[in-house]
Short mmCIF file of C-alpha atoms and ligand atoms in Angstrom, two decimals:
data_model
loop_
_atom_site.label_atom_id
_atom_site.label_comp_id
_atom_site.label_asym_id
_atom_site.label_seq_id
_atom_site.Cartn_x
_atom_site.Cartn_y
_atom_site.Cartn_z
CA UNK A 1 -5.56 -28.59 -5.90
CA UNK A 2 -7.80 -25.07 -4.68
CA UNK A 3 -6.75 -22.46 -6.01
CA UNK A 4 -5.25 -21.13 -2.73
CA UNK A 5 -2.15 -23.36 -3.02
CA UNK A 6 1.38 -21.89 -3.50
CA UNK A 7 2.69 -21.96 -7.01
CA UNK A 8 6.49 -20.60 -7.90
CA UNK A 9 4.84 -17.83 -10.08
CA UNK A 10 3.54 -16.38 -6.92
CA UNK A 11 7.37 -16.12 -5.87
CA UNK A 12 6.08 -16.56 -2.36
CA UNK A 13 9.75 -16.07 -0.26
CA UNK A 14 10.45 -16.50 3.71
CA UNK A 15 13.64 -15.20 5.53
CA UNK A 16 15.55 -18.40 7.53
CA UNK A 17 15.01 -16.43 10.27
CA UNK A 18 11.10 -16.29 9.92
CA UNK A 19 9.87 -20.44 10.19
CA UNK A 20 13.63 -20.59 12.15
CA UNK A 21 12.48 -18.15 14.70
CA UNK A 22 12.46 -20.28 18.00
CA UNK A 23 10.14 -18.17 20.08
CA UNK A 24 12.46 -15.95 22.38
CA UNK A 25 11.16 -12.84 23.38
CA UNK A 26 12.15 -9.97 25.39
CA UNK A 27 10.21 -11.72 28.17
CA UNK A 28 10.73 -15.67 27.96
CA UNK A 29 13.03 -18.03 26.79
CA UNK A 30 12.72 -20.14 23.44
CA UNK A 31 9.53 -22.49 22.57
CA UNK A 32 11.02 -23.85 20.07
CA UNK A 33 13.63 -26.41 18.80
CA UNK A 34 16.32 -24.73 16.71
CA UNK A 35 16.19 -25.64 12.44
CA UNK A 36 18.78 -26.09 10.58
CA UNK A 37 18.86 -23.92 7.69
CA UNK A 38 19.33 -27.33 5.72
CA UNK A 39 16.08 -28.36 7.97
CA UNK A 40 14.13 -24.79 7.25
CA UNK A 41 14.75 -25.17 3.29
CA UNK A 42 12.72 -28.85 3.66
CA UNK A 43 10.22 -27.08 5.58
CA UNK A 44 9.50 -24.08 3.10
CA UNK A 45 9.45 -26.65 0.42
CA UNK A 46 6.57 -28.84 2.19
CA UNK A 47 4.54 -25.99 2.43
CA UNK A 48 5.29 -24.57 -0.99
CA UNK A 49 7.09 -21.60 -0.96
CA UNK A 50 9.35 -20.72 -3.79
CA UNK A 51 12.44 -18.77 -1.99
CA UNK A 52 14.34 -18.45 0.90
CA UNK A 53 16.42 -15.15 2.21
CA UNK A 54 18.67 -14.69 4.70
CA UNK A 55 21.08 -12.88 7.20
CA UNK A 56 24.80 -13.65 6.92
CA UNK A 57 24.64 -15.29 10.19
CA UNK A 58 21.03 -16.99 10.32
CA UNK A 59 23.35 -19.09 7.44
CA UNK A 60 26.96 -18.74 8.52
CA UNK A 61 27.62 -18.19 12.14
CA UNK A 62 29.82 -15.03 13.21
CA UNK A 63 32.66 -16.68 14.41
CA UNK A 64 32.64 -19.58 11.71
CA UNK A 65 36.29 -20.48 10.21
CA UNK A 66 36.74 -20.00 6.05
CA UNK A 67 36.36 -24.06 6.35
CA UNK A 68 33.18 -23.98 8.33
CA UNK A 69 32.00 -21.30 6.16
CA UNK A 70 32.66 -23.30 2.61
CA UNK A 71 31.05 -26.66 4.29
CA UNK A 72 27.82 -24.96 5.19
CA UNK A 73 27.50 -22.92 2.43
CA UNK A 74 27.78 -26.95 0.32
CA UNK A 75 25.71 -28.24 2.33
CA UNK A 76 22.93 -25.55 1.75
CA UNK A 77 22.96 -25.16 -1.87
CA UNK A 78 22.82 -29.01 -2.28
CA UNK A 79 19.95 -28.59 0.21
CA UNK A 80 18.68 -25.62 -2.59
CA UNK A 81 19.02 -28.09 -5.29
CA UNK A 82 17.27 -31.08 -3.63
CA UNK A 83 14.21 -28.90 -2.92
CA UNK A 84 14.32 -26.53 -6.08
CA UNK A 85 14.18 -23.41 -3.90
CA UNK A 86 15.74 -20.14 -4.78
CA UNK A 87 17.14 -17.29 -3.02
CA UNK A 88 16.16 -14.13 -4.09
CA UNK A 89 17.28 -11.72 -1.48
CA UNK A 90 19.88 -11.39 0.78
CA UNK A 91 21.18 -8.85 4.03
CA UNK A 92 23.47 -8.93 6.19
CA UNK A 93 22.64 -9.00 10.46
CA UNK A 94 24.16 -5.66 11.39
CA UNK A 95 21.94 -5.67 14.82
CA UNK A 96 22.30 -8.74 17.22
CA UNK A 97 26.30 -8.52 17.76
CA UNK A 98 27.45 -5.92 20.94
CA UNK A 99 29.95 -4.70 18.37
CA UNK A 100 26.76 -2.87 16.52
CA UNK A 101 25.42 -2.07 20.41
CA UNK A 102 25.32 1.98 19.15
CA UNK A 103 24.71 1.57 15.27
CA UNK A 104 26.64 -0.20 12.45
CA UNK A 105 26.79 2.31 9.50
CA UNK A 106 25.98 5.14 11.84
CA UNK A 107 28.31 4.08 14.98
CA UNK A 108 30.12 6.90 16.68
CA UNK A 109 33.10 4.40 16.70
CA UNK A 110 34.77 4.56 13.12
CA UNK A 111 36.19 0.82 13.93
CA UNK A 112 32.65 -0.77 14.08
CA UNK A 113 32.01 1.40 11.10
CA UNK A 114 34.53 -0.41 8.77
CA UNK A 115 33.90 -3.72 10.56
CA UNK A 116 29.90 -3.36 9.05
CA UNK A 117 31.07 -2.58 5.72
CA UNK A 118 33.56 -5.27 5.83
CA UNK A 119 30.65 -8.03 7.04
CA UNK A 120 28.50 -6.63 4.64
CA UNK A 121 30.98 -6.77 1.84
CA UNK A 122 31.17 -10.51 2.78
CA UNK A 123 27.93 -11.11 3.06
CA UNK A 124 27.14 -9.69 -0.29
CA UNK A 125 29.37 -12.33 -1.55
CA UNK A 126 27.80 -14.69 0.32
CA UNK A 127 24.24 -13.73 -1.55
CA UNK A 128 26.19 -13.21 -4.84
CA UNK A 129 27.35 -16.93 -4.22
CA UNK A 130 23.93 -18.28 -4.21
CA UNK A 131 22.10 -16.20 -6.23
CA UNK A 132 20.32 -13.44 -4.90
CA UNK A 133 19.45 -10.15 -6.93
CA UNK A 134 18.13 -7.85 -3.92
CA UNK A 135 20.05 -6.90 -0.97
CA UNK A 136 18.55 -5.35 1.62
CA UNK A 137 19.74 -2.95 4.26
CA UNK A 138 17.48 -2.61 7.18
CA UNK A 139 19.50 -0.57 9.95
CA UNK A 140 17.59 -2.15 12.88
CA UNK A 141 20.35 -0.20 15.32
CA UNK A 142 21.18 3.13 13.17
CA UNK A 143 19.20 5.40 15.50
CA UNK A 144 19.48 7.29 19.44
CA UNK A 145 18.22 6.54 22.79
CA UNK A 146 18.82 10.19 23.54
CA UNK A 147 20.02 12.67 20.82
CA UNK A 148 22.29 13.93 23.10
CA UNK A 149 24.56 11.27 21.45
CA UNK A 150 24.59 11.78 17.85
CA UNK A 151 24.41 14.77 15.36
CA UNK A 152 21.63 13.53 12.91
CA UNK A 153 23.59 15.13 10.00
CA UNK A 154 26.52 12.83 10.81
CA UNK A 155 24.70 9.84 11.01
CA UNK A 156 23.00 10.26 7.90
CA UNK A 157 26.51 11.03 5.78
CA UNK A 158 27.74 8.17 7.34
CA UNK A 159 24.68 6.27 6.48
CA UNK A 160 25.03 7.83 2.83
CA UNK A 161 29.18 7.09 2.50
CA UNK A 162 28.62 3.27 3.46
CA UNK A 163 25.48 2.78 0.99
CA UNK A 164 27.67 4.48 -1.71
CA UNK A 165 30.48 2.80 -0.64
CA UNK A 166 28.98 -0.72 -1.13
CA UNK A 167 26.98 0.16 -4.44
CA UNK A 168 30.83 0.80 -5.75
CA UNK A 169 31.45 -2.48 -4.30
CA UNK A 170 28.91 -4.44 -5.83
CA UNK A 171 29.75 -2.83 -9.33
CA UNK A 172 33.40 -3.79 -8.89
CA UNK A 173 32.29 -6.81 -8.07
CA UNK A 174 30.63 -7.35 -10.87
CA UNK A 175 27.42 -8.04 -8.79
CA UNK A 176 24.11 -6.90 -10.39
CA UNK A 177 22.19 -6.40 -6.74
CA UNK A 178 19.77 -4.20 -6.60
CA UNK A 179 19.74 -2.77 -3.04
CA UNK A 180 16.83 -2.15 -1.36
CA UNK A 181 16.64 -0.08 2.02
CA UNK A 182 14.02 -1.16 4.75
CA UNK A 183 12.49 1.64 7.26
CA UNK A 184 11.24 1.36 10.52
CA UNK A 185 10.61 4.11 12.98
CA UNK A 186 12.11 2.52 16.44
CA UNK A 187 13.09 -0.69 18.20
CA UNK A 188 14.84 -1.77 18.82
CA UNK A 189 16.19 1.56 19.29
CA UNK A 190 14.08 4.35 20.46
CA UNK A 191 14.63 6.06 17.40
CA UNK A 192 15.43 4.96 14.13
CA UNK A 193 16.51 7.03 11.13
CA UNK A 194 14.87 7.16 8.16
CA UNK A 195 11.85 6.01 10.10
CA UNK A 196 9.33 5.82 6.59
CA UNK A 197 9.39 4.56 3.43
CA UNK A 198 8.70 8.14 2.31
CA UNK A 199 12.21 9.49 4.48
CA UNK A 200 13.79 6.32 2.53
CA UNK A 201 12.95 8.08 -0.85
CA UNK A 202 13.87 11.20 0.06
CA UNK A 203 17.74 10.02 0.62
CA UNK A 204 18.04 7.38 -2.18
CA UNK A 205 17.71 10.67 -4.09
CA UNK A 206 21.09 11.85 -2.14
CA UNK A 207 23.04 9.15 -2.76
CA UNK A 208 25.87 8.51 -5.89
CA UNK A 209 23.96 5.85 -7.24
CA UNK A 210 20.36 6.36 -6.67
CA UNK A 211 19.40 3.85 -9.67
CA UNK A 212 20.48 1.16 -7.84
CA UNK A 213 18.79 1.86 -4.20
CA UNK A 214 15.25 1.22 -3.53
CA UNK A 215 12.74 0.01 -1.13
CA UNK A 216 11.94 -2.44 1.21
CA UNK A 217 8.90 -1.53 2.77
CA UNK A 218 7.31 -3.63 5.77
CA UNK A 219 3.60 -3.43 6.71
CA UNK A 220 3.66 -3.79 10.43
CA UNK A 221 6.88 -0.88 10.40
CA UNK A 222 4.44 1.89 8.35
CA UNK A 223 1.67 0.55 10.49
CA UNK A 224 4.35 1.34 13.85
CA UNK A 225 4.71 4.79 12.72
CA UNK A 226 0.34 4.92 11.95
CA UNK A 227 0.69 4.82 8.27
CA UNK A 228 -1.47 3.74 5.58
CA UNK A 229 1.13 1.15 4.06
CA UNK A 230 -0.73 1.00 0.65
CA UNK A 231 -0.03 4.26 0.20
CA UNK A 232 3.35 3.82 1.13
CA UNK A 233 4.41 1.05 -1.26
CA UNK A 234 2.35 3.48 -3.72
CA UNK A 235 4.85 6.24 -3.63
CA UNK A 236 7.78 3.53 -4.02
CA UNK A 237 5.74 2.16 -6.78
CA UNK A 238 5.32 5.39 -8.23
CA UNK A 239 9.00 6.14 -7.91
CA UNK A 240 9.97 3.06 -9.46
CA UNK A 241 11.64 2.14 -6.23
CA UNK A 242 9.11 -0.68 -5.39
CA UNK A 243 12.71 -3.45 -5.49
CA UNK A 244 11.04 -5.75 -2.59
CA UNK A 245 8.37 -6.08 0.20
CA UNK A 246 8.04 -7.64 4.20
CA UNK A 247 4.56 -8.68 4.01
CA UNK A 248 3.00 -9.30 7.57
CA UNK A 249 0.74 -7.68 9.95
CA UNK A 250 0.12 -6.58 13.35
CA UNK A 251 -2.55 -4.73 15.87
CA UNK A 252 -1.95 -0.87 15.59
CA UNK A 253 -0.06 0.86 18.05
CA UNK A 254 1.92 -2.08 18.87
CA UNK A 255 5.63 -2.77 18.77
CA UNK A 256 6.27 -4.46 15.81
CA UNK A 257 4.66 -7.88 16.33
CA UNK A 258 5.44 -9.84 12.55
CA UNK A 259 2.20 -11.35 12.55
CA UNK A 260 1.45 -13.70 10.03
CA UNK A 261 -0.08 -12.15 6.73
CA UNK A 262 -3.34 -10.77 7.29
CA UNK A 263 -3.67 -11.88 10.68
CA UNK A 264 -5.13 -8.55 12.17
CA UNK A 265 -5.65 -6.30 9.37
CA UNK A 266 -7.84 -7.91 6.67
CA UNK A 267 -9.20 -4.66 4.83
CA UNK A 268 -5.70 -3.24 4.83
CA UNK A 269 -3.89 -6.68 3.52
CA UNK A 270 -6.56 -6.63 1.10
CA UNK A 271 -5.71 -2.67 -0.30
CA UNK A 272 -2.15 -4.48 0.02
CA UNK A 273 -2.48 -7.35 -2.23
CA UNK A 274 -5.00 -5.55 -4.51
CA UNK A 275 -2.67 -2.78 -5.04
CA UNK A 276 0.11 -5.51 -5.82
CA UNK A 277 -1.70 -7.42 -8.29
CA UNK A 278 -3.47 -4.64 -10.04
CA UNK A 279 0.10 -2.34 -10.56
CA UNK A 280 1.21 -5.82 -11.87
CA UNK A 281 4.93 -6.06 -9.13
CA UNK A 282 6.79 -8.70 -10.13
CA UNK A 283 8.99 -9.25 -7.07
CA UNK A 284 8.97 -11.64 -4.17
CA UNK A 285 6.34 -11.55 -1.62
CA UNK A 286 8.26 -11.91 1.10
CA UNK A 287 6.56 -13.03 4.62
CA UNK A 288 8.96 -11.42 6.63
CA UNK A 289 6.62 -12.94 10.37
CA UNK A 290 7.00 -15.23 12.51
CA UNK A 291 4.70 -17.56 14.20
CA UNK A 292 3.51 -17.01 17.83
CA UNK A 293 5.59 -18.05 20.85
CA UNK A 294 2.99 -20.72 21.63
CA UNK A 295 3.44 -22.54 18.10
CA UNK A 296 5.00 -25.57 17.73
CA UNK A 297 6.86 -26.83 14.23
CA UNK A 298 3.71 -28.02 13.27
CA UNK A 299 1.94 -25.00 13.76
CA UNK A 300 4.84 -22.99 12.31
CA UNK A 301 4.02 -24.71 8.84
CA UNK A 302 0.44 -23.66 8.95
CA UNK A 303 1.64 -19.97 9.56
CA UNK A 304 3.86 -20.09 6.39
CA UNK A 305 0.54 -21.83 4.51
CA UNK A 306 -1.63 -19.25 6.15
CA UNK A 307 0.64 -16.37 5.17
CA UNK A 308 0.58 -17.85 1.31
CA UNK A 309 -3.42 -18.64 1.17
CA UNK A 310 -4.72 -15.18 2.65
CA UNK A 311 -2.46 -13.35 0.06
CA UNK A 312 -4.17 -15.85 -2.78
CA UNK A 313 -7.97 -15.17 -1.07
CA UNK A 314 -7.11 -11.88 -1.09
CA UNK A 315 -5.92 -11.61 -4.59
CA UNK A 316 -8.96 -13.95 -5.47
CA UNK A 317 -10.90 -11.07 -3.80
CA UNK A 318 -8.81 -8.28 -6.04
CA UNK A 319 -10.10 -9.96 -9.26
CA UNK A 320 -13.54 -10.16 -7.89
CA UNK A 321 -13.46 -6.60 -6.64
CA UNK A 322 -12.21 -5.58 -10.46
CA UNK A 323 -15.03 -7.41 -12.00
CA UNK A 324 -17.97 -6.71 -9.81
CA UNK A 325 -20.46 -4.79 -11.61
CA UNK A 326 -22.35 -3.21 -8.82
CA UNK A 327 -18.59 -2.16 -7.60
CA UNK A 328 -17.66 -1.32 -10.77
CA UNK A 329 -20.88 1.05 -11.64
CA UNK A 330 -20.63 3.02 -8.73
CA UNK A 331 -16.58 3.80 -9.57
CA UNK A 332 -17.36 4.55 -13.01
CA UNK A 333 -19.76 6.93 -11.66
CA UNK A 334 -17.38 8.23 -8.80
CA UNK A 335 -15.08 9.20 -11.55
CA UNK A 336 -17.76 10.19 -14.15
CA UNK A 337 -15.92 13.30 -16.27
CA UNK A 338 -17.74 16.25 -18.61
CA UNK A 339 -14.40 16.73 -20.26
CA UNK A 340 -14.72 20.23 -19.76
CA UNK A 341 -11.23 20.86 -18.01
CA UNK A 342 -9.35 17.92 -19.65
CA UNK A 343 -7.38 20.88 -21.31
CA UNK A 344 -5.41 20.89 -18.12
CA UNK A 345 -3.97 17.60 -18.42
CA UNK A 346 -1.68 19.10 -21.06
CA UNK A 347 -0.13 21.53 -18.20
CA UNK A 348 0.81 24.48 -18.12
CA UNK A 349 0.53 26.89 -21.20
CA UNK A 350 -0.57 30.85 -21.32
CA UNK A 351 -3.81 29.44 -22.48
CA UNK A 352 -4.09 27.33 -20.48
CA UNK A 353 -3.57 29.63 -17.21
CA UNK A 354 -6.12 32.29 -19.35
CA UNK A 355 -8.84 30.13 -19.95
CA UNK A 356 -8.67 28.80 -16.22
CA UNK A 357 -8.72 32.21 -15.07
CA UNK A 358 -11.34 33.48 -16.79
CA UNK A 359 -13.65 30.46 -15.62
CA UNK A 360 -16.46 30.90 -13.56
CA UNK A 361 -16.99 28.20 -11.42
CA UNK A 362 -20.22 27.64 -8.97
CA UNK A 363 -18.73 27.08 -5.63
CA UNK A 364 -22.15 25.61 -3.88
CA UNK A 365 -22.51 23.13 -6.58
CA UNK A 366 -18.82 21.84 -6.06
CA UNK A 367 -19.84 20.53 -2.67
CA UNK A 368 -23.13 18.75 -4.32
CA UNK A 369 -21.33 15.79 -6.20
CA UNK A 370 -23.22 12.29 -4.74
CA UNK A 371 -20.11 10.08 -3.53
CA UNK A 372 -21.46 6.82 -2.30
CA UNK A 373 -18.21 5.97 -0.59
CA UNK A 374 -20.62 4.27 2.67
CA UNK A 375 -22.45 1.84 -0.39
CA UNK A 376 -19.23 1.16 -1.86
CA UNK A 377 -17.00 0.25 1.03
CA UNK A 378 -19.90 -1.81 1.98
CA UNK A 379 -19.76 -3.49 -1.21
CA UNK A 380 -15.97 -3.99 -0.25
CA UNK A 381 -16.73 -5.68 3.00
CA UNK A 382 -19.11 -7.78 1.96
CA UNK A 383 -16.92 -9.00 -0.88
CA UNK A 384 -14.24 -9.46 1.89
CA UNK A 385 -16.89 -11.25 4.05
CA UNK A 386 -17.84 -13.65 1.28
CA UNK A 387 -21.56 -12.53 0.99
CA UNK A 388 -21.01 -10.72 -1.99
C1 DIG B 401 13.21 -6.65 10.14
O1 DIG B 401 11.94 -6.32 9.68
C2 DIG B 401 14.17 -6.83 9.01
C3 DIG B 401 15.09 -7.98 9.25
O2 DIG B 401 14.26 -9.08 9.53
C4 DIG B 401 15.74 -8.15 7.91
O3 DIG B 401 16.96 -7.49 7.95
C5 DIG B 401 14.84 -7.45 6.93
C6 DIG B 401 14.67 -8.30 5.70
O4 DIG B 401 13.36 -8.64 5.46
N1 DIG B 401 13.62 -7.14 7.72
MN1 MN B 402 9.36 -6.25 11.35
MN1 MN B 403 11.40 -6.72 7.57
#
């Protein structure tokens, strides 16, 4: 067994919708056979993966009777207990149906409003039912072709009453979901709101129950709006609002392609993983990708495996990167420290402000300091390259 092999511990999750996705594209047709979801679970076992998430409907079709509904919902978590996987996230599909054609939560019609709370109330049951702990909310149509359309105030209250709204539901319910809201900054609108994970935090802290809201940041949708996506799951981090993450990748300036993990963007995946690991984030690593058009099933499964073993390299190359001494000697002397203003760490005091005032400082030599950032990154490539 190589180290590089999917264990549970790594809590290595894929969407139904992600090995399921037949290869339709705004531009062709499917490629692929349609899965089962029964047929999907056997797949993400053979490969290893620990969980599965889905949409309400990539498991229960829209129009499926209470009967049909029960039956498939049997025949999946027999399907969860013959392969030991777990699902650990759930969301509901508030974007393929006309009904959501102008928003779900944010609709100008207050009848498609109430019908996305209702599906989403019933599709938190349906997670409830079979275990999940994070819901996510990604509002794939809340957004404008023209703003001509929509007062952005209004949209965002409504956006705010239905993510209140449900919180209250899953507390009466006795659910204990943790939601977790996903940004992207278009399609498939031209605009969506709350296009960042940094616009995300700025509502959660708007909302009646901002303990219970946090984030679901994707790499390819920071990378969309040009954003270093390390930093962005930094701030969440730092917020404590770091509930679950779309790992995948994708060429900059693109529309947003799902690659599979570290596919196009090794250096960044690696700032991705390292950052992961080293903060110690304890939640899924969900591959929310998809393989290309041309794959077949085949090739499918050797995305998922390839999504799994470039996170392991790259946390192999994490724990390198933390232990290399040439590495490590030119940090420790990056951040090398006389001491003489640790009296600020304390904050603010009349002392403090004094003594900082009445410090002379040598401007020139400020702008002396050696910073061997070209060595170091060097170092980092080369590790990355597998020559150092
Ligand atoms: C798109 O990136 C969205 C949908 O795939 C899903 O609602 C969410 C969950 O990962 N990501
Ligand atoms: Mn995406
Ligand atoms: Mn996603």
């Amino acid at each position: 067994m190589s180290s590089y092999d999917p264990q549970p511990e790594h809590k290595f999750t894929f969407g139904l919708w992600t090995v399921g996705n037949i290869g339709r594209d705004p531009f062709g047709e499917p490629t692929r056979a349609p899965l089962s979801p029964v047929q999907i679970l056997h797949l993400l076992a053979e490969v290893g993966a620990y969980g599965v998430n889905f949409h309400d409907n990539d498991l229960v079709p829209i129009d499926a009777t209470p009967a049909e509904r029960d039956r498939i919902v049997k025949e999946f978590r027999q399907a969860l207990d013959d392969t030991g996987i777990v699902v650990p996230m759930a969301t509901t599909n508030l974007f393929t149906d006309p009904a959501f054609k102008d928003g779900a939560f944010t609709s100008n019609d207050s009848h498609v409003r109430a019908y996305a709370l209702q599906k989403t109330m019933h599709s938190l049951d349906l997670g409830a039912e079979l275990g999940a702990q994070v819901y996510v909310f990604w509002g794939g149509r809340e957004g404008t072709e023209t703003d001509a359309s929509k007062d952005p105030l209004a949209a965002m209250q409504r956006f705010r009453d239905a993510i209140n709204f449900l919180c209250e539901y899953s507390i009466d319910q006795g659910y204990d979901y943790r939601f977790a809201l996903e940004p992207k900054p278009n399609e498939p609108r031209s605009d969506i709101y709350l296009p960042t994970v940094g616009s995300m935090l700025g509502f959660i802290a708007t909302l009646d129950h901002p303990d219970m809201v946090g984030l679901n940041p994707e790499v390819a949708h920071e990378h969309m709006g040009g954003l270093n996506f390390m930093h962005a799951i930094a701030q969440a981090w730092d917020a404590g609002k770091l509930f679950h993450i779309d790992l995948n990748d994708q060429k900059f300036g693109r529309y947003d392609q799902d690659f599979r993990f570290g596919a196009e963007m090794i250096k960044q995946a690696f700032f991705v993983v390292k950052f992961l690991e080293d903060v110690g984030y304890t939640g899924s690593r969900h591959f929310d990708a998809h393989a290309y058009r041309s794959a077949n099933v085949e090739d499918v499964k050797a995305f998922a495996r390839g999504c799994m073993r470039t996170y392991l390299i790259l946390k192999e190359k994490a724990r390198r990167f933390n232990q290399d001494p040439e590495i490590q000697s030119l940090l420790a002397n990056i951040n090398a420290d006389d001491g003489a203003f640790d009296f600020l760490s304390s904050g603010y005091s009349r002392a403090n402000a004094d003594r900082l005032a009445a410090t002379t400082f040598e401007r020139p030599a400020l702008g002396q300091r050696d910073l061997p950032y070209e060595q170091l990154d060097q170092l980092t490539v080369e590790l990355l390259l597998g020559v150092h």
